[in-house]
CSV table of C-alpha atoms and ligand atoms in Angstrom, one decimal:
chain,number,residue,atom,x,y,z
A,1,MET,CA,3.8,18.5,18.6
A,2,THR,CA,3.8,18.7,22.4
A,3,THR,CA,4.1,15.6,24.5
A,4,GLU,CA,0.7,16.6,26.0
A,5,VAL,CA,-1.0,16.5,22.5
A,6,ARG,CA,0.8,13.3,21.7
A,7,GLY,CA,-0.4,11.7,24.9
A,8,ALA,CA,-3.9,12.9,24.4
A,9,ILE,CA,-4.2,11.4,20.9
A,10,LYS,CA,-2.8,8.1,22.2
A,11,GLY,CA,-6.1,6.3,21.6
A,12,ALA,CA,-9.4,6.6,23.2
A,13,ARG,CA,-8.6,4.2,26.0
A,14,GLY,CA,-5.0,5.2,26.5
A,15,THR,CA,-4.0,1.8,25.2
A,16,THR,CA,-2.7,0.6,21.9
A,17,SER,CA,-4.9,-1.6,19.8
A,18,GLY,CA,-4.2,-3.5,16.6
A,19,ILE,CA,-6.8,-4.9,14.2
A,20,ARG,CA,-7.5,-8.5,13.6
A,21,PHE,CA,-9.6,-10.1,10.8
A,22,ASP,CA,-10.5,-13.6,11.7
A,23,ALA,CA,-11.8,-15.5,8.6
A,24,VAL,CA,-13.9,-12.5,7.6
A,25,SER,CA,-16.1,-13.0,4.5
A,26,VAL,CA,-18.4,-10.4,2.9
A,27,ALA,CA,-20.8,-11.1,0.2
A,28,TYR,CA,-23.3,-9.0,-1.9
A,29,GLY,CA,-26.0,-11.3,-2.9
A,30,PRO,CA,-24.4,-14.5,-4.3
A,31,THR,CA,-21.1,-12.8,-4.9
A,32,THR,CA,-18.3,-13.1,-2.3
A,33,VAL,CA,-16.2,-9.9,-2.5
A,34,LEU,CA,-14.1,-10.7,0.5
A,35,ASP,CA,-13.1,-14.3,1.0
A,36,SER,CA,-12.2,-15.5,4.4
A,37,LEU,CA,-9.6,-12.8,5.2
A,38,ASP,CA,-7.2,-13.6,8.0
A,39,LEU,CA,-4.9,-10.6,8.8
A,40,THR,CA,-3.5,-8.9,11.8
A,41,VAL,CA,-2.4,-5.3,12.0
A,42,GLU,CA,-0.1,-4.9,15.0
A,43,PRO,CA,-0.6,-2.0,17.4
A,44,GLY,CA,1.0,1.1,15.9
A,45,GLU,CA,1.6,-0.6,12.6
A,46,VAL,CA,0.8,0.8,9.1
A,47,MET,CA,-0.7,-2.0,7.0
A,48,ALA,CA,-1.3,-1.1,3.4
A,49,LEU,CA,-4.0,-3.1,1.5
A,50,LEU,CA,-2.7,-3.1,-2.0
A,51,GLY,CA,-4.4,-4.6,-5.0
A,52,PRO,CA,-6.2,-3.8,-8.3
A,53,SER,CA,-9.6,-2.2,-8.4
A,54,GLY,CA,-12.4,-4.4,-7.2
A,55,SER,CA,-10.1,-6.8,-5.3
A,56,GLY,CA,-11.9,-6.2,-2.0
A,57,LYS,CA,-9.7,-3.7,-0.2
A,58,THR,CA,-12.4,-1.1,0.6
A,59,THR,CA,-14.7,-3.9,1.6
A,60,ALA,CA,-12.1,-5.1,4.2
A,61,LEU,CA,-11.7,-1.6,5.5
A,62,ARG,CA,-15.5,-1.0,5.7
A,63,ALA,CA,-15.8,-4.2,7.7
A,64,VAL,CA,-13.5,-2.7,10.3
A,65,ALA,CA,-15.4,0.6,10.3
A,66,GLY,CA,-18.7,-1.3,10.7
A,67,PHE,CA,-20.2,-0.1,7.4
A,68,VAL,CA,-20.5,-3.7,6.0
A,69,ARG,CA,-21.5,-6.7,7.9
A,70,PRO,CA,-19.5,-9.9,7.4
A,71,VAL,CA,-21.5,-13.0,6.4
A,72,SER,CA,-19.0,-14.9,8.6
A,73,GLY,CA,-15.8,-14.3,10.6
A,74,ARG,CA,-15.1,-11.8,13.3
A,75,VAL,CA,-13.3,-8.4,13.5
A,76,PHE,CA,-11.3,-7.4,16.5
A,77,ILE,CA,-9.8,-4.0,17.5
A,78,GLY,CA,-7.4,-4.7,20.3
A,79,ASP,CA,-9.0,-7.5,22.3
A,80,ARG,CA,-12.5,-6.3,21.6
A,81,ASP,CA,-14.7,-8.2,19.2
A,82,VAL,CA,-16.3,-5.3,17.4
A,83,THR,CA,-18.2,-7.3,14.8
A,84,ASP,CA,-21.6,-6.4,16.3
A,85,LEU,CA,-20.8,-2.9,17.4
A,86,PRO,CA,-22.1,0.2,15.5
A,87,PRO,CA,-19.4,2.3,13.8
A,88,TYR,CA,-19.3,5.1,16.4
A,89,ARG,CA,-18.5,2.7,19.2
A,90,ARG,CA,-15.5,1.1,17.5
A,91,GLY,CA,-12.8,3.7,18.3
A,92,ILE,CA,-12.0,4.4,14.7
A,93,GLY,CA,-11.2,7.4,12.6
A,94,MET,CA,-11.8,7.2,8.9
A,95,VAL,CA,-10.7,9.3,5.9
A,96,VAL,CA,-12.0,8.6,2.4
A,97,GLN,CA,-10.9,9.7,-1.0
A,98,GLN,CA,-13.5,12.5,-1.5
A,99,TYR,CA,-12.9,14.2,1.9
A,100,ALA,CA,-16.7,14.1,2.6
A,101,LEU,CA,-16.7,17.4,4.5
A,102,PHE,CA,-20.0,19.1,5.2
A,103,PRO,CA,-19.9,22.1,2.7
A,104,HIS,CA,-22.2,24.3,4.9
A,105,LEU,CA,-20.1,23.9,8.0
A,106,ARG,CA,-16.9,25.7,8.8
A,107,VAL,CA,-13.7,23.8,9.3
A,108,ASP,CA,-13.9,23.8,13.1
A,109,ALA,CA,-17.5,22.6,13.0
A,110,ASN,CA,-16.6,19.8,10.5
A,111,VAL,CA,-13.8,18.6,12.9
A,112,ALA,CA,-16.2,18.9,15.9
A,113,PHE,CA,-18.9,16.9,14.2
A,114,GLY,CA,-17.7,13.5,15.2
A,115,LEU,CA,-17.1,14.6,18.8
A,116,LYS,CA,-20.7,15.8,19.1
A,117,ALA,CA,-22.0,12.6,17.6
A,118,ARG,CA,-19.9,10.7,20.2
A,119,LYS,CA,-21.3,12.9,23.0
A,120,VAL,CA,-17.9,14.2,24.1
A,121,PRO,CA,-18.6,16.8,26.9
A,122,LYS,CA,-19.2,20.2,25.3
A,123,ALA,CA,-16.4,21.9,27.3
A,124,GLU,CA,-13.8,19.5,25.9
A,125,ILE,CA,-14.7,20.0,22.2
A,126,PRO,CA,-12.9,23.3,21.4
A,127,GLY,CA,-9.6,22.0,22.8
A,128,ARG,CA,-9.9,18.7,20.9
A,129,VAL,CA,-10.7,20.5,17.6
A,130,ALA,CA,-7.7,22.9,18.1
A,131,GLU,CA,-5.4,20.0,18.8
A,132,ALA,CA,-6.4,18.1,15.7
A,133,LEU,CA,-6.2,21.1,13.5
A,134,GLU,CA,-2.7,21.9,14.9
A,135,MET,CA,-1.6,18.4,14.1
A,136,THR,CA,-2.5,18.7,10.5
A,137,GLY,CA,-1.2,22.2,10.1
A,138,MET,CA,-4.7,23.7,9.6
A,139,ALA,CA,-5.1,25.8,12.8
A,140,ASP,CA,-5.2,29.0,10.8
A,141,TYR,CA,-8.1,27.9,8.6
A,142,ALA,CA,-10.6,27.0,11.4
A,143,ARG,CA,-13.1,29.6,10.4
A,144,ARG,CA,-13.2,28.9,6.7
A,145,HIS,CA,-15.7,26.9,4.7
A,146,PRO,CA,-14.5,23.8,2.7
A,147,ARG,CA,-15.1,25.7,-0.6
A,148,GLU,CA,-12.5,28.2,0.5
A,149,LEU,CA,-9.8,25.5,0.7
A,150,SER,CA,-7.7,23.7,-1.8
A,151,GLY,CA,-8.1,19.9,-2.3
A,152,GLY,CA,-5.0,19.2,-0.2
A,153,GLN,CA,-6.3,21.5,2.6
A,154,GLN,CA,-9.7,19.8,2.6
A,155,GLN,CA,-8.0,16.4,2.9
A,156,ARG,CA,-6.0,17.8,5.9
A,157,VAL,CA,-9.3,18.8,7.5
A,158,ALA,CA,-10.7,15.3,6.9
A,159,ILE,CA,-7.7,13.9,8.6
A,160,ALA,CA,-8.1,16.3,11.5
A,161,ARG,CA,-11.7,15.2,11.8
A,162,ALA,CA,-10.6,11.6,12.0
A,163,LEU,CA,-7.9,12.3,14.6
A,164,ALA,CA,-10.1,14.5,16.8
A,165,VAL,CA,-12.0,11.4,18.0
A,166,ARG,CA,-8.7,10.1,19.3
A,167,PRO,CA,-9.0,6.8,17.4
A,168,ASP,CA,-7.3,3.6,18.3
A,169,VAL,CA,-7.2,2.8,14.6
A,170,LEU,CA,-7.1,5.1,11.6
A,171,LEU,CA,-8.7,3.8,8.4
A,172,LEU,CA,-7.5,5.6,5.2
A,173,ASP,CA,-9.3,4.7,1.9
A,174,GLU,CA,-7.3,6.0,-1.0
A,175,PRO,CA,-6.8,9.3,0.8
A,176,LEU,CA,-4.5,10.8,-1.8
A,177,SER,CA,-6.1,9.7,-5.1
A,178,ALA,CA,-8.1,12.9,-5.6
A,179,LEU,CA,-4.9,15.0,-5.3
A,180,ASP,CA,-2.6,15.9,-8.2
A,181,ALA,CA,0.9,14.2,-8.3
A,182,GLN,CA,2.8,16.9,-6.5
A,183,LEU,CA,0.3,17.4,-3.7
A,184,ARG,CA,0.2,13.6,-3.3
A,185,SER,CA,3.9,13.4,-2.7
A,186,GLY,CA,3.7,16.2,-0.1
A,187,MET,CA,0.7,14.6,1.7
A,188,LEU,CA,2.5,11.2,1.7
A,189,ALA,CA,5.3,12.9,3.7
A,190,GLU,CA,2.7,14.4,6.0
A,191,LEU,CA,1.1,11.1,6.6
A,192,ALA,CA,4.5,9.6,7.4
A,193,ARG,CA,5.1,12.4,9.9
A,194,LEU,CA,1.7,11.9,11.5
A,195,HIS,CA,2.4,8.2,11.9
A,196,ARG,CA,5.7,9.0,13.6
A,197,GLU,CA,3.9,11.4,16.0
A,198,LEU,CA,1.2,8.9,16.7
A,199,PRO,CA,3.2,5.7,17.1
A,200,ASP,CA,0.4,4.0,19.0
A,201,VAL,CA,-2.4,4.4,16.4
A,202,SER,CA,-2.7,1.4,14.0
A,203,ILE,CA,-3.3,2.4,10.4
A,204,LEU,CA,-5.1,0.5,7.7
A,205,TYR,CA,-4.3,2.1,4.4
A,206,VAL,CA,-6.2,1.1,1.2
A,207,THR,CA,-4.4,1.9,-2.0
A,208,HIS,CA,-3.9,0.7,-5.6
A,209,ASP,CA,-0.7,2.7,-5.8
A,210,GLN,CA,2.4,0.7,-5.1
A,211,VAL,CA,4.6,3.7,-4.4
A,212,GLU,CA,2.2,4.9,-1.6
A,213,ALA,CA,2.3,1.3,-0.2
A,214,LEU,CA,6.0,0.9,-0.4
A,215,THR,CA,6.7,4.4,1.0
A,216,LEU,CA,4.3,4.4,4.0
A,217,ALA,CA,3.6,0.8,5.0
A,218,ASP,CA,5.4,-1.3,7.6
A,219,ARG,CA,3.8,-4.3,5.9
A,220,ILE,CA,1.7,-4.7,2.7
A,221,ALA,CA,-1.2,-7.1,2.3
A,222,VAL,CA,-1.6,-7.9,-1.4
A,223,MET,CA,-5.2,-8.5,-2.4
A,224,ASP,CA,-6.5,-10.0,-5.6
A,225,ARG,CA,-10.1,-11.1,-6.5
A,226,ALA,CA,-11.5,-11.0,-3.0
A,227,ARG,CA,-8.5,-12.8,-1.4
A,228,LEU,CA,-5.3,-12.0,0.4
A,229,ARG,CA,-2.5,-13.2,-1.8
A,230,ASP,CA,0.6,-12.2,0.1
A,231,CYS,CA,1.7,-10.2,3.1
A,232,GLY,CA,5.1,-9.0,4.1
A,233,THR,CA,7.3,-6.0,4.5
A,234,PRO,CA,7.7,-3.8,1.4
A,235,GLN,CA,11.3,-5.0,1.2
A,236,ASP,CA,10.3,-8.7,1.4
A,237,LEU,CA,7.6,-8.4,-1.2
A,238,TYR,CA,9.8,-6.4,-3.6
A,239,ARG,CA,13.0,-8.4,-3.2
A,240,ARG,CA,11.7,-11.9,-2.5
A,241,PRO,CA,8.2,-12.1,-4.0
A,242,ARG,CA,6.6,-15.5,-3.5
A,243,THR,CA,4.1,-15.3,-6.3
A,244,GLU,CA,4.0,-14.0,-9.9
A,245,PHE,CA,1.1,-11.7,-8.9
A,246,THR,CA,3.1,-10.1,-6.2
A,247,ALA,CA,6.2,-9.8,-8.3
A,248,SER,CA,4.3,-8.0,-11.1
A,249,PHE,CA,2.0,-5.9,-8.8
A,250,VAL,CA,4.7,-4.7,-6.4
A,251,GLY,CA,7.3,-3.2,-8.7
A,252,ASN,CA,8.1,-4.2,-12.3
A,253,ALA,CA,9.4,-7.6,-13.1
A,254,ASN,CA,10.7,-9.9,-15.8
A,255,LEU,CA,8.9,-13.2,-15.4
A,256,LEU,CA,10.6,-15.8,-17.5
A,257,PRO,CA,9.4,-19.4,-17.9
A,258,VAL,CA,12.3,-21.7,-17.1
A,259,THR,CA,13.1,-25.4,-16.4
A,260,VAL,CA,14.8,-26.3,-13.2
A,261,ASP,CA,18.0,-28.4,-13.6
A,262,ALA,CA,20.8,-29.7,-11.3
A,263,ASP,CA,22.4,-26.4,-10.4
A,264,GLY,CA,20.2,-23.7,-11.8
A,265,VAL,CA,17.6,-23.3,-14.5
A,266,ALA,CA,17.4,-23.3,-18.3
A,267,LEU,CA,15.8,-20.5,-20.3
A,268,GLY,CA,15.5,-22.0,-23.7
A,269,GLY,CA,19.0,-23.4,-24.3
A,270,THR,CA,20.7,-21.0,-21.9
A,271,GLU,CA,21.9,-22.3,-18.6
A,272,LEU,CA,21.5,-19.8,-15.7
A,273,LYS,CA,22.9,-20.2,-12.2
A,274,VAL,CA,20.3,-19.2,-9.6
A,275,GLU,CA,19.3,-20.5,-6.2
A,276,THR,CA,16.7,-23.2,-6.8
A,277,ALA,CA,15.8,-23.7,-3.1
A,278,GLY,CA,15.2,-27.4,-3.5
A,279,ALA,CA,12.9,-27.2,-6.6
A,280,ALA,CA,12.7,-30.5,-8.4
A,281,PRO,CA,15.0,-30.9,-11.4
A,282,GLY,CA,12.9,-31.1,-14.6
A,283,SER,CA,10.0,-29.0,-13.1
A,284,SER,CA,8.8,-25.8,-14.6
A,285,ALA,CA,9.1,-22.5,-12.8
A,286,THR,CA,9.2,-18.8,-13.3
A,287,LEU,CA,12.3,-16.7,-12.9
A,288,CYS,CA,11.8,-13.2,-11.6
A,289,VAL,CA,14.4,-10.6,-12.3
A,290,ARG,CA,13.8,-6.8,-11.7
A,291,PRO,CA,14.7,-4.8,-14.9
A,292,HIS,CA,17.0,-2.4,-13.0
A,293,LEU,CA,19.1,-5.4,-11.9
A,294,VAL,CA,19.7,-6.6,-15.5
A,295,GLY,CA,22.9,-5.1,-16.9
A,296,LEU,CA,24.0,-4.6,-20.5
A,297,GLY,CA,27.2,-6.5,-21.6
A,298,ASP,CA,28.9,-9.7,-20.5
A,299,GLY,CA,28.7,-11.0,-17.0
A,300,PRO,CA,27.4,-13.8,-14.9
A,301,ASN,CA,24.2,-15.3,-16.4
A,302,ALA,CA,24.7,-13.9,-19.8
A,303,LEU,CA,21.6,-13.8,-22.1
A,304,ARG,CA,22.2,-13.1,-25.8
A,305,GLY,CA,19.4,-11.5,-27.8
A,306,ARG,CA,18.4,-8.8,-30.2
A,307,ILE,CA,17.1,-5.3,-29.4
A,308,ALA,CA,13.3,-5.2,-30.1
A,309,GLU,CA,12.6,-1.7,-28.7
A,310,VAL,CA,14.4,1.1,-26.9
A,311,GLN,CA,12.7,3.7,-24.7
A,312,TRP,CA,14.6,6.8,-23.4
A,313,ARG,CA,13.3,7.6,-19.9
A,314,GLY,CA,15.6,10.5,-19.0
A,315,SER,CA,18.1,9.0,-16.6
A,316,THR,CA,17.7,5.5,-17.9
A,317,HIS,CA,17.1,3.6,-21.1
A,318,ARG,CA,14.6,0.8,-21.1
A,319,LEU,CA,15.8,-2.0,-23.4
A,320,TYR,CA,13.4,-4.7,-24.7
A,321,VAL,CA,15.5,-7.6,-25.8
A,322,GLU,CA,14.3,-10.8,-27.5
A,323,VAL,CA,16.0,-13.7,-25.8
A,324,ALA,CA,15.0,-17.3,-26.8
A,325,GLY,CA,11.5,-16.1,-27.8
A,326,HIS,CA,11.0,-14.1,-24.6
A,327,ARG,CA,11.1,-10.3,-24.2
A,328,VAL,CA,13.5,-9.3,-21.4
A,329,LYS,CA,13.3,-5.8,-20.0
A,330,ALA,CA,16.5,-4.0,-18.8
A,331,ASP,CA,16.7,-0.6,-17.3
A,332,VAL,CA,20.2,0.7,-17.8
A,333,ARG,CA,21.8,4.0,-17.1
A,334,GLU,CA,21.3,6.4,-19.9
A,335,LEU,CA,23.4,5.2,-22.9
A,336,ARG,CA,25.6,7.6,-24.9
A,337,GLU,CA,24.7,5.8,-28.0
A,338,THR,CA,21.3,4.1,-28.4
A,339,PRO,CA,21.7,0.6,-29.9
A,340,PRO,CA,19.9,0.2,-33.2
A,341,LEU,CA,16.8,-2.0,-33.4
A,342,GLY,CA,17.8,-5.6,-34.3
A,343,ALA,CA,21.4,-5.2,-32.9
A,344,GLU,CA,22.7,-8.2,-31.1
A,345,VAL,CA,23.4,-7.5,-27.4
A,346,THR,CA,24.3,-9.4,-24.2
A,347,LEU,CA,22.4,-8.9,-21.0
A,348,HIS,CA,23.4,-10.3,-17.6
A,349,PHE,CA,22.2,-10.5,-14.0
A,350,ALA,CA,23.8,-11.6,-10.7
A,351,PRO,CA,22.6,-15.0,-9.4
A,352,GLU,CA,21.5,-13.4,-6.1
A,353,ASP,CA,19.3,-10.9,-7.9
A,354,ALA,CA,17.0,-13.5,-9.3
A,355,VAL,CA,14.1,-15.2,-7.5
A,356,LEU,CA,12.7,-18.5,-8.6
A,357,LEU,CA,9.0,-18.8,-8.3
A,358,THR,CA,8.0,-22.4,-8.2
A,359,ALA,CA,4.6,-23.7,-9.3
A,360,GLY,CA,3.8,-24.9,-5.8
A,361,VAL,CA,3.6,-21.3,-4.5
A,362,THR,CA,0.9,-19.6,-6.5
A,363,GLU,CA,-1.2,-18.0,-3.9
A,364,GLY,CA,-1.9,-17.6,-0.2
A,365,PRO,CA,-0.6,-15.2,2.4
A,366,GLY,CA,3.0,-15.1,3.4
A,367,THR,CA,4.1,-16.3,6.8
A,368,SER,CA,6.3,-13.2,7.4
A,369,ASP,CA,5.3,-11.6,10.6
A,370,GLY,CA,8.0,-9.0,10.6
A,371,SER,CA,6.9,-5.5,11.6
A,372,GLY,CA,9.8,-4.1,9.6
A,373,THR,CA,10.5,-0.5,9.0
A,374,SER,CA,8.9,1.4,6.2
A,375,GLY,CA,11.0,1.5,3.1
A,376,GLY,CA,11.4,3.6,0.0
A,377,SER,CA,12.1,0.9,-2.5
A,378,GLU,CA,12.8,2.1,-6.0
A,379,VAL,CA,10.0,1.3,-8.4
A,380,THR,CA,10.0,1.5,-12.1
A,381,ASP,CA,6.8,1.7,-14.1
A,382,GLY,CA,5.7,-0.1,-17.2
B,1,LIG,P1,-11.5,-2.3,-4.1
B,1,LIG,O1,-11.5,-1.4,-2.9
B,1,LIG,O2,-10.4,-3.3,-4.1
B,1,LIG,O3,-11.5,-1.6,-5.4
B,1,LIG,P2,-14.1,-3.1,-3.3
B,1,LIG,O4,-13.9,-3.7,-1.9
B,1,LIG,O5,-14.6,-1.7,-3.3
B,1,LIG,O6,-12.8,-3.2,-4.1
B,1,LIG,O7,-15.1,-4.0,-4.1
B,1,LIG,C1,-15.0,-5.4,-4.2
B,1,LIG,C2,-16.1,-5.9,-5.1
B,1,LIG,O8,-17.4,-5.7,-4.4
B,1,LIG,C3,-16.3,-5.2,-6.4
B,1,LIG,O9,-16.5,-6.1,-7.4
B,1,LIG,C4,-17.4,-4.3,-6.2
B,1,LIG,O10,-18.1,-4.1,-7.4
B,1,LIG,C5,-18.3,-5.0,-5.2
B,1,LIG,N1,-19.1,-4.1,-4.4
B,1,LIG,C6,-18.6,-3.2,-3.5
B,1,LIG,N2,-19.7,-2.6,-2.9
B,1,LIG,C7,-20.8,-3.2,-3.3
B,1,LIG,C8,-22.2,-3.0,-3.0
B,1,LIG,N3,-22.6,-2.0,-2.2
B,1,LIG,N4,-23.1,-3.8,-3.7
B,1,LIG,C9,-22.7,-4.7,-4.6
B,1,LIG,N5,-21.4,-4.9,-4.9
B,1,LIG,C10,-20.5,-4.2,-4.3
């Protein structure tokens, strides 16, 4: 992209603006679907809203767009309180799952639509449309109708339409979920490129897909049942989760009930050395260990048990091992010989690879304010 184009898209006011939710609540009738959300998206940051279906992610995004009205709290874009502004005056671009292109309009007219609605001078519109189509690699398709495009191309047009208004903030609501797996991964790379080329545009990205969130986001806000449960960099949330919900929603986890003792914890009768960070001896806690960090064979923190199930997953084997009444998952490099069901095995993990989740920390947003780099953490399913 030329410097000129980059400069032009720098945001409607030539400034950088973040997004701030200040105790924002949204209710439908008696049901609160967003409960006092406090969250700041820094200028130029990609914040993923990650959580299960119905947790309030889209509602939060729509509160920024101006499509739902909070019952309390304020929404800021930059230093402007936009809570009472109509959507078209907020300086946002929005892309939704189903593209929402006008079928009877050609691609260029679809992209021009928002500009006309915003009363951009007529003479400026063709240049702005061309610029946005160039950014999304759709310049050669300007005269086609949406029905003459693939799903991935339609989504690029929807992104071009959002960028044409030179938004301060870009709101993306599950933008990849209508695409098949291969297209999705290509578009994910495209979105990462667009973000690099538009470093001043803040992005709020709603998804229930942890791979999308881990890949694209500078920080992830984890939502559950109308509330923000955690917020941090992908690496933080994956490596040092603070809650069981985050540990199990961001990546896959063994969550083992343990009792804290003087210099570690006990799982059943087995003593394990882990960092207890001042947890009170005798108290109950949950030990989180990622399955790919559990090894087969003797080592520090050995756990003896019996094989309950083995799954071959191509490059790895997933072992399910019964240890003191608990099922421990271990993802190990593909084994030459698969251990038979019922075989006695030893698993182990390094003390520094375990995180102790204490009962005191069950919910509430993190205090991490790092605007860390986006990261491609490895995630295993199931
Ligand atoms: P998510 O994006 O996390 O899947 P939503 O924000 O879309 O969740 O929805 C949160 C809750 O609000 C859900 O229980 C949903 O059914 C409810 N909800 C969303 N929109 C409306 C509406 N227009 N009227 C009533 N309830 C709604």
